[in-house]
Amino acid sequence: MTKSDQNQSLRLLPLVVGGLAGCLLLANRLLTADLTNSQSRSDALGVIVSAVLILTGLLWQQAQPRTPDRVDLIGEEGFELDPALPDALKTELAWASHLLLTNTVTRSLTIWYDGKILLRRGILSAKRDVTPGPILQRVLEKQTPVYLVALKVYPGRIEFDYLPENTQGVICQPLGQHGAMILGANAPRSYTRQDEKWIGAIADKLENTLLQSLEVEKAKG
């Protein structure tokens, strides 16, 4: 039995015990011809205890965390880095992408910057090119992230054809005015507020590194 099955059994226990006790009390009352005062008091106490157990079981059922519907993303697992990048930048992108894929619900990650794909990691779509659509353009213009909690209900989802086709949720996180991180999850409504803050902090670090790298390249040119 898995841990989740054990937890479910424990949550059902008060309902089962309370219901069984209530049935036994009712049967005892029906089968007893003459009730004494002490037995009446015991029955009343038993009814209260049974009701408390049933109520506890119902509350535990309502408090049970619901796991979003997860899917297996369609695509091949891979890790692609722009070979023209400096080694130090490659290392930082690899570090950041590893953190995002192991510490959040992200299963597919694309980092697009200055019109180029710098990194793709996780479950990858056959299509590679990023063509900024209205959503990504708005992210770049307003410099605020956009979280599409359930991608399938958004008409604009067609612009994310470079992610696995059954991606459930998407975060577009700006990297300054030059690019963005596009993160795909395998379950709708699965990113938490803490995840969004974590993603934003990593984006800020990457943005600073990328700007410095861009300035170095311009100086060389």
PDB file of C-alpha atoms in Angstrom:
ATOM      1  CA  MET A   1       0.000   0.000   0.000  1.00  0.00           C
ATOM      2  CA  THR A   2       1.358   3.397  -0.965  1.00  0.00           C
ATOM      3  CA  LYS A   3       1.617   6.330   1.439  1.00  0.00           C
ATOM      4  CA  SER A   4      -1.263   8.135  -0.296  1.00  0.00           C
ATOM      5  CA  ASP A   5      -3.456   5.007   0.062  1.00  0.00           C
ATOM      6  CA  GLN A   6      -2.589   4.818   3.767  1.00  0.00           C
ATOM      7  CA  ASN A   7      -3.493   8.474   4.254  1.00  0.00           C
ATOM      8  CA  GLN A   8      -6.815   7.962   2.465  1.00  0.00           C
ATOM      9  CA  SER A   9      -7.617   4.976   4.727  1.00  0.00           C
ATOM     10  CA  LEU A  10      -6.861   7.034   7.846  1.00  0.00           C
ATOM     11  CA  ARG A  11      -9.088   9.863   6.605  1.00  0.00           C
ATOM     12  CA  LEU A  12     -11.971   7.410   6.140  1.00  0.00           C
ATOM     13  CA  LEU A  13     -11.540   5.812   9.581  1.00  0.00           C
ATOM     14  CA  PRO A  14     -13.607   8.354  11.606  1.00  0.00           C
ATOM     15  CA  LEU A  15     -16.476   8.091   9.087  1.00  0.00           C
ATOM     16  CA  VAL A  16     -16.496   4.296   9.272  1.00  0.00           C
ATOM     17  CA  VAL A  17     -16.202   4.116  13.068  1.00  0.00           C
ATOM     18  CA  GLY A  18     -18.778   6.872  13.632  1.00  0.00           C
ATOM     19  CA  GLY A  19     -21.276   5.330  11.229  1.00  0.00           C
ATOM     20  CA  LEU A  20     -20.830   1.840  12.681  1.00  0.00           C
ATOM     21  CA  ALA A  21     -21.195   3.096  16.239  1.00  0.00           C
ATOM     22  CA  GLY A  22     -24.345   5.021  15.336  1.00  0.00           C
ATOM     23  CA  CYS A  23     -25.896   1.930  13.722  1.00  0.00           C
ATOM     24  CA  LEU A  24     -25.078  -0.213  16.761  1.00  0.00           C
ATOM     25  CA  LEU A  25     -26.607   2.359  19.122  1.00  0.00           C
ATOM     26  CA  LEU A  26     -29.772   2.486  17.038  1.00  0.00           C
ATOM     27  CA  ALA A  27     -30.018  -1.316  16.963  1.00  0.00           C
ATOM     28  CA  ASN A  28     -29.469  -1.506  20.706  1.00  0.00           C
ATOM     29  CA  ARG A  29     -32.210   1.063  21.341  1.00  0.00           C
ATOM     30  CA  LEU A  30     -34.701  -0.784  19.106  1.00  0.00           C
ATOM     31  CA  LEU A  31     -33.978  -4.160  20.708  1.00  0.00           C
ATOM     32  CA  THR A  32     -34.200  -2.919  24.307  1.00  0.00           C
ATOM     33  CA  ALA A  33     -37.711  -3.043  25.749  1.00  0.00           C
ATOM     34  CA  ASP A  34     -37.161  -1.156  28.996  1.00  0.00           C
ATOM     35  CA  LEU A  35     -34.612   1.641  29.093  1.00  0.00           C
ATOM     36  CA  THR A  36     -33.053   2.733  32.352  1.00  0.00           C
ATOM     37  CA  ASN A  37     -32.011   6.306  33.011  1.00  0.00           C
ATOM     38  CA  SER A  38     -28.337   5.346  32.959  1.00  0.00           C
ATOM     39  CA  GLN A  39     -28.741   3.575  29.598  1.00  0.00           C
ATOM     40  CA  SER A  40     -30.489   6.622  28.138  1.00  0.00           C
ATOM     41  CA  ARG A  41     -27.606   8.813  29.245  1.00  0.00           C
ATOM     42  CA  SER A  42     -25.121   6.348  27.736  1.00  0.00           C
ATOM     43  CA  ASP A  43     -27.044   6.301  24.446  1.00  0.00           C
ATOM     44  CA  ALA A  44     -27.086  10.104  24.321  1.00  0.00           C
ATOM     45  CA  LEU A  45     -23.317  10.219  24.928  1.00  0.00           C
ATOM     46  CA  GLY A  46     -22.785   7.549  22.262  1.00  0.00           C
ATOM     47  CA  VAL A  47     -24.806   9.535  19.717  1.00  0.00           C
ATOM     48  CA  ILE A  48     -22.703  12.645  20.420  1.00  0.00           C
ATOM     49  CA  VAL A  49     -19.441  10.715  20.033  1.00  0.00           C
ATOM     50  CA  SER A  50     -20.647   9.115  16.774  1.00  0.00           C
ATOM     51  CA  ALA A  51     -21.695  12.504  15.405  1.00  0.00           C
ATOM     52  CA  VAL A  52     -18.315  14.012  16.293  1.00  0.00           C
ATOM     53  CA  LEU A  53     -16.502  11.136  14.552  1.00  0.00           C
ATOM     54  CA  ILE A  54     -18.619  11.496  11.407  1.00  0.00           C
ATOM     55  CA  LEU A  55     -18.127  15.270  11.358  1.00  0.00           C
ATOM     56  CA  THR A  56     -14.357  14.815  11.812  1.00  0.00           C
ATOM     57  CA  GLY A  57     -14.269  12.372   8.904  1.00  0.00           C
ATOM     58  CA  LEU A  58     -16.166  14.792   6.657  1.00  0.00           C
ATOM     59  CA  LEU A  59     -13.819  17.646   7.574  1.00  0.00           C
ATOM     60  CA  TRP A  60     -10.779  15.482   6.859  1.00  0.00           C
ATOM     61  CA  GLN A  61     -12.171  14.604   3.456  1.00  0.00           C
ATOM     62  CA  GLN A  62     -12.668  18.296   2.623  1.00  0.00           C
ATOM     63  CA  ALA A  63      -9.165  19.134   3.827  1.00  0.00           C
ATOM     64  CA  GLN A  64      -7.563  16.454   1.661  1.00  0.00           C
ATOM     65  CA  PRO A  65      -5.198  18.120  -0.843  1.00  0.00           C
ATOM     66  CA  ARG A  66      -6.242  17.663  -4.433  1.00  0.00           C
ATOM     67  CA  THR A  67      -3.517  16.755  -6.896  1.00  0.00           C
ATOM     68  CA  PRO A  68      -3.969  18.458 -10.277  1.00  0.00           C
ATOM     69  CA  ASP A  69      -4.508  16.189 -13.259  1.00  0.00           C
ATOM     70  CA  ARG A  70      -1.035  15.427 -14.549  1.00  0.00           C
ATOM     71  CA  VAL A  71      -0.175  14.241 -18.032  1.00  0.00           C
ATOM     72  CA  ASP A  72       2.911  12.860 -19.723  1.00  0.00           C
ATOM     73  CA  LEU A  73       4.112  15.598 -22.033  1.00  0.00           C
ATOM     74  CA  ILE A  74       4.481  14.622 -25.676  1.00  0.00           C
ATOM     75  CA  GLY A  75       8.049  14.933 -26.882  1.00  0.00           C
ATOM     76  CA  GLU A  76      11.577  13.746 -26.308  1.00  0.00           C
ATOM     77  CA  GLU A  77      13.626  14.607 -23.247  1.00  0.00           C
ATOM     78  CA  GLY A  78      16.653  16.663 -24.156  1.00  0.00           C
ATOM     79  CA  PHE A  79      19.088  19.407 -23.265  1.00  0.00           C
ATOM     80  CA  GLU A  80      20.153  21.922 -25.911  1.00  0.00           C
ATOM     81  CA  LEU A  81      22.487  24.892 -25.440  1.00  0.00           C
ATOM     82  CA  ASP A  82      23.578  27.442 -28.011  1.00  0.00           C
ATOM     83  CA  PRO A  83      27.156  26.307 -28.791  1.00  0.00           C
ATOM     84  CA  ALA A  84      28.243  29.878 -29.494  1.00  0.00           C
ATOM     85  CA  LEU A  85      27.695  30.971 -25.885  1.00  0.00           C
ATOM     86  CA  PRO A  86      30.662  31.604 -23.566  1.00  0.00           C
ATOM     87  CA  ASP A  87      31.425  28.710 -21.232  1.00  0.00           C
ATOM     88  CA  ALA A  88      30.577  30.745 -18.139  1.00  0.00           C
ATOM     89  CA  LEU A  89      27.151  31.610 -19.534  1.00  0.00           C
ATOM     90  CA  LYS A  90      26.542  27.994 -20.522  1.00  0.00           C
ATOM     91  CA  THR A  91      27.311  26.960 -16.949  1.00  0.00           C
ATOM     92  CA  GLU A  92      24.909  29.502 -15.467  1.00  0.00           C
ATOM     93  CA  LEU A  93      22.103  28.570 -17.874  1.00  0.00           C
ATOM     94  CA  ALA A  94      22.620  24.888 -17.082  1.00  0.00           C
ATOM     95  CA  TRP A  95      22.536  25.642 -13.352  1.00  0.00           C
ATOM     96  CA  ALA A  96      19.385  27.770 -13.586  1.00  0.00           C
ATOM     97  CA  SER A  97      17.513  25.291 -15.782  1.00  0.00           C
ATOM     98  CA  HIS A  98      18.422  22.410 -13.461  1.00  0.00           C
ATOM     99  CA  LEU A  99      17.029  24.307 -10.466  1.00  0.00           C
ATOM    100  CA  LEU A 100      13.783  25.104 -12.268  1.00  0.00           C
ATOM    101  CA  LEU A 101      13.237  21.550 -13.486  1.00  0.00           C
ATOM    102  CA  THR A 102      13.982  19.938 -10.137  1.00  0.00           C
ATOM    103  CA  ASN A 103      12.428  22.444  -7.715  1.00  0.00           C
ATOM    104  CA  THR A 104       9.240  23.469  -9.541  1.00  0.00           C
ATOM    105  CA  VAL A 105       6.594  21.676 -11.605  1.00  0.00           C
ATOM    106  CA  THR A 106       8.331  22.813 -14.809  1.00  0.00           C
ATOM    107  CA  ARG A 107       8.817  19.968 -17.277  1.00  0.00           C
ATOM    108  CA  SER A 108       9.789  21.917 -20.383  1.00  0.00           C
ATOM    109  CA  LEU A 109      11.926  25.067 -20.462  1.00  0.00           C
ATOM    110  CA  THR A 110      12.916  27.433 -23.268  1.00  0.00           C
ATOM    111  CA  ILE A 111      15.147  30.478 -22.805  1.00  0.00           C
ATOM    112  CA  TRP A 112      14.857  32.925 -25.696  1.00  0.00           C
ATOM    113  CA  TYR A 113      17.022  36.024 -25.801  1.00  0.00           C
ATOM    114  CA  ASP A 114      17.885  38.655 -28.392  1.00  0.00           C
ATOM    115  CA  GLY A 115      16.053  36.717 -31.096  1.00  0.00           C
ATOM    116  CA  LYS A 116      17.895  33.436 -30.429  1.00  0.00           C
ATOM    117  CA  ILE A 117      17.220  30.223 -28.552  1.00  0.00           C
ATOM    118  CA  LEU A 118      19.851  29.999 -25.824  1.00  0.00           C
ATOM    119  CA  LEU A 119      18.549  26.879 -24.122  1.00  0.00           C
ATOM    120  CA  ARG A 120      15.924  24.177 -24.360  1.00  0.00           C
ATOM    121  CA  ARG A 121      15.685  21.565 -21.644  1.00  0.00           C
ATOM    122  CA  GLY A 122      13.248  18.962 -20.366  1.00  0.00           C
ATOM    123  CA  ILE A 123      10.570  17.527 -22.651  1.00  0.00           C
ATOM    124  CA  LEU A 124      11.137  19.131 -26.041  1.00  0.00           C
ATOM    125  CA  SER A 125       8.764  19.750 -28.936  1.00  0.00           C
ATOM    126  CA  ALA A 126       9.781  18.874 -32.482  1.00  0.00           C
ATOM    127  CA  LYS A 127       9.448  22.561 -33.394  1.00  0.00           C
ATOM    128  CA  ARG A 128      12.357  24.620 -32.178  1.00  0.00           C
ATOM    129  CA  ASP A 129      11.884  28.206 -33.395  1.00  0.00           C
ATOM    130  CA  VAL A 130      10.248  30.821 -31.173  1.00  0.00           C
ATOM    131  CA  THR A 131       8.061  33.361 -32.958  1.00  0.00           C
ATOM    132  CA  PRO A 132       6.892  35.926 -30.383  1.00  0.00           C
ATOM    133  CA  GLY A 133       3.094  36.091 -30.365  1.00  0.00           C
ATOM    134  CA  PRO A 134       0.810  38.588 -28.604  1.00  0.00           C
ATOM    135  CA  ILE A 135       1.332  37.073 -25.156  1.00  0.00           C
ATOM    136  CA  LEU A 136       5.118  37.011 -25.308  1.00  0.00           C
ATOM    137  CA  GLN A 137       5.214  40.485 -26.842  1.00  0.00           C
ATOM    138  CA  ARG A 138       3.066  41.809 -23.992  1.00  0.00           C
ATOM    139  CA  VAL A 139       5.438  40.243 -21.477  1.00  0.00           C
ATOM    140  CA  LEU A 140       8.380  41.999 -23.113  1.00  0.00           C
ATOM    141  CA  GLU A 141       6.596  45.350 -23.347  1.00  0.00           C
ATOM    142  CA  LYS A 142       5.149  45.433 -19.828  1.00  0.00           C
ATOM    143  CA  GLN A 143       8.045  43.579 -18.180  1.00  0.00           C
ATOM    144  CA  THR A 144       5.656  41.518 -16.080  1.00  0.00           C
ATOM    145  CA  PRO A 145       5.318  37.738 -16.131  1.00  0.00           C
ATOM    146  CA  VAL A 146       2.188  36.035 -17.435  1.00  0.00           C
ATOM    147  CA  TYR A 147       0.939  32.774 -15.934  1.00  0.00           C
ATOM    148  CA  LEU A 148      -1.515  30.811 -18.077  1.00  0.00           C
ATOM    149  CA  VAL A 149      -2.905  28.464 -15.459  1.00  0.00           C
ATOM    150  CA  ALA A 150      -4.680  26.119 -17.901  1.00  0.00           C
ATOM    151  CA  LEU A 151      -3.220  26.559 -21.362  1.00  0.00           C
ATOM    152  CA  LYS A 152      -5.910  24.635 -23.226  1.00  0.00           C
ATOM    153  CA  VAL A 153      -8.581  27.256 -22.431  1.00  0.00           C
ATOM    154  CA  TYR A 154      -6.597  30.174 -23.879  1.00  0.00           C
ATOM    155  CA  PRO A 155      -7.057  30.935 -27.598  1.00  0.00           C
ATOM    156  CA  GLY A 156      -3.532  32.364 -27.638  1.00  0.00           C
ATOM    157  CA  ARG A 157      -2.024  28.974 -26.825  1.00  0.00           C
ATOM    158  CA  ILE A 158      -1.177  28.448 -30.500  1.00  0.00           C
ATOM    159  CA  GLU A 159       1.827  30.761 -30.134  1.00  0.00           C
ATOM    160  CA  PHE A 160       3.435  28.214 -27.801  1.00  0.00           C
ATOM    161  CA  ASP A 161       3.819  25.557 -30.488  1.00  0.00           C
ATOM    162  CA  TYR A 162       7.501  25.274 -29.559  1.00  0.00           C
ATOM    163  CA  LEU A 163       6.416  23.605 -26.296  1.00  0.00           C
ATOM    164  CA  PRO A 164       5.009  20.049 -26.103  1.00  0.00           C
ATOM    165  CA  GLU A 165       1.521  20.078 -27.620  1.00  0.00           C
ATOM    166  CA  ASN A 166      -0.189  18.903 -24.430  1.00  0.00           C
ATOM    167  CA  THR A 167       1.512  21.396 -22.107  1.00  0.00           C
ATOM    168  CA  GLN A 168      -0.969  22.186 -19.329  1.00  0.00           C
ATOM    169  CA  GLY A 169       0.307  25.431 -17.837  1.00  0.00           C
ATOM    170  CA  VAL A 170       2.778  28.103 -18.989  1.00  0.00           C
ATOM    171  CA  ILE A 171       4.716  30.907 -17.343  1.00  0.00           C
ATOM    172  CA  CYS A 172       6.319  33.588 -19.523  1.00  0.00           C
ATOM    173  CA  GLN A 173       8.953  35.271 -17.392  1.00  0.00           C
ATOM    174  CA  PRO A 174      10.712  38.323 -18.861  1.00  0.00           C
ATOM    175  CA  LEU A 175      14.499  38.554 -18.980  1.00  0.00           C
ATOM    176  CA  GLY A 176      14.559  42.300 -19.397  1.00  0.00           C
ATOM    177  CA  GLN A 177      13.419  43.727 -22.738  1.00  0.00           C
ATOM    178  CA  HIS A 178      15.522  41.331 -24.785  1.00  0.00           C
ATOM    179  CA  GLY A 179      14.097  37.924 -23.943  1.00  0.00           C
ATOM    180  CA  ALA A 180      12.095  35.595 -21.759  1.00  0.00           C
ATOM    181  CA  MET A 181      11.987  32.230 -20.060  1.00  0.00           C
ATOM    182  CA  ILE A 182       9.039  30.101 -21.143  1.00  0.00           C
ATOM    183  CA  LEU A 183       8.235  27.364 -18.665  1.00  0.00           C
ATOM    184  CA  GLY A 184       5.774  24.549 -19.350  1.00  0.00           C
ATOM    185  CA  ALA A 185       4.122  22.358 -16.711  1.00  0.00           C
ATOM    186  CA  ASN A 186       2.426  18.980 -17.076  1.00  0.00           C
ATOM    187  CA  ALA A 187      -0.524  19.890 -14.832  1.00  0.00           C
ATOM    188  CA  PRO A 188      -2.910  22.877 -14.820  1.00  0.00           C
ATOM    189  CA  ARG A 189      -2.879  25.349 -11.914  1.00  0.00           C
ATOM    190  CA  SER A 190       0.210  23.675 -10.501  1.00  0.00           C
ATOM    191  CA  TYR A 191       2.571  26.619  -9.951  1.00  0.00           C
ATOM    192  CA  THR A 192       2.324  28.118  -6.469  1.00  0.00           C
ATOM    193  CA  ARG A 193       3.001  31.703  -5.407  1.00  0.00           C
ATOM    194  CA  GLN A 194       6.290  30.487  -3.991  1.00  0.00           C
ATOM    195  CA  ASP A 195       7.162  28.924  -7.358  1.00  0.00           C
ATOM    196  CA  GLU A 196       6.445  32.225  -9.112  1.00  0.00           C
ATOM    197  CA  LYS A 197       8.706  34.121  -6.694  1.00  0.00           C
ATOM    198  CA  TRP A 198      11.445  31.521  -7.135  1.00  0.00           C
ATOM    199  CA  ILE A 199      11.202  31.750 -10.929  1.00  0.00           C
ATOM    200  CA  GLY A 200      11.295  35.542 -10.770  1.00  0.00           C
ATOM    201  CA  ALA A 201      14.443  35.502  -8.613  1.00  0.00           C
ATOM    202  CA  ILE A 202      16.259  33.177 -11.016  1.00  0.00           C
ATOM    203  CA  ALA A 203      15.148  35.335 -13.959  1.00  0.00           C
ATOM    204  CA  ASP A 204      16.573  38.446 -12.310  1.00  0.00           C
ATOM    205  CA  LYS A 205      19.929  36.716 -11.866  1.00  0.00           C
ATOM    206  CA  LEU A 206      19.964  35.483 -15.474  1.00  0.00           C
ATOM    207  CA  GLU A 207      18.927  38.895 -16.807  1.00  0.00           C
ATOM    208  CA  ASN A 208      21.900  40.531 -15.117  1.00  0.00           C
ATOM    209  CA  THR A 209      24.295  37.905 -16.466  1.00  0.00           C
ATOM    210  CA  LEU A 210      22.891  38.128 -19.992  1.00  0.00           C
ATOM    211  CA  LEU A 211      23.114  41.926 -20.034  1.00  0.00           C
ATOM    212  CA  GLN A 212      26.746  41.769 -18.972  1.00  0.00           C
ATOM    213  CA  SER A 213      27.443  39.155 -21.645  1.00  0.00           C
ATOM    214  CA  LEU A 214      25.698  41.285 -24.277  1.00  0.00           C
ATOM    215  CA  GLU A 215      27.778  44.330 -23.319  1.00  0.00           C
ATOM    216  CA  VAL A 216      30.972  42.291 -23.567  1.00  0.00           C
ATOM    217  CA  GLU A 217      30.024  41.048 -27.034  1.00  0.00           C
ATOM    218  CA  LYS A 218      29.247  44.605 -28.196  1.00  0.00           C
ATOM    219  CA  ALA A 219      32.587  45.813 -26.834  1.00  0.00           C
ATOM    220  CA  LYS A 220      34.376  43.108 -28.773  1.00  0.00           C
ATOM    221  CA  GLY A 221      32.460  44.023 -31.926  1.00  0.00           C
TER     222      GLY A 221
END
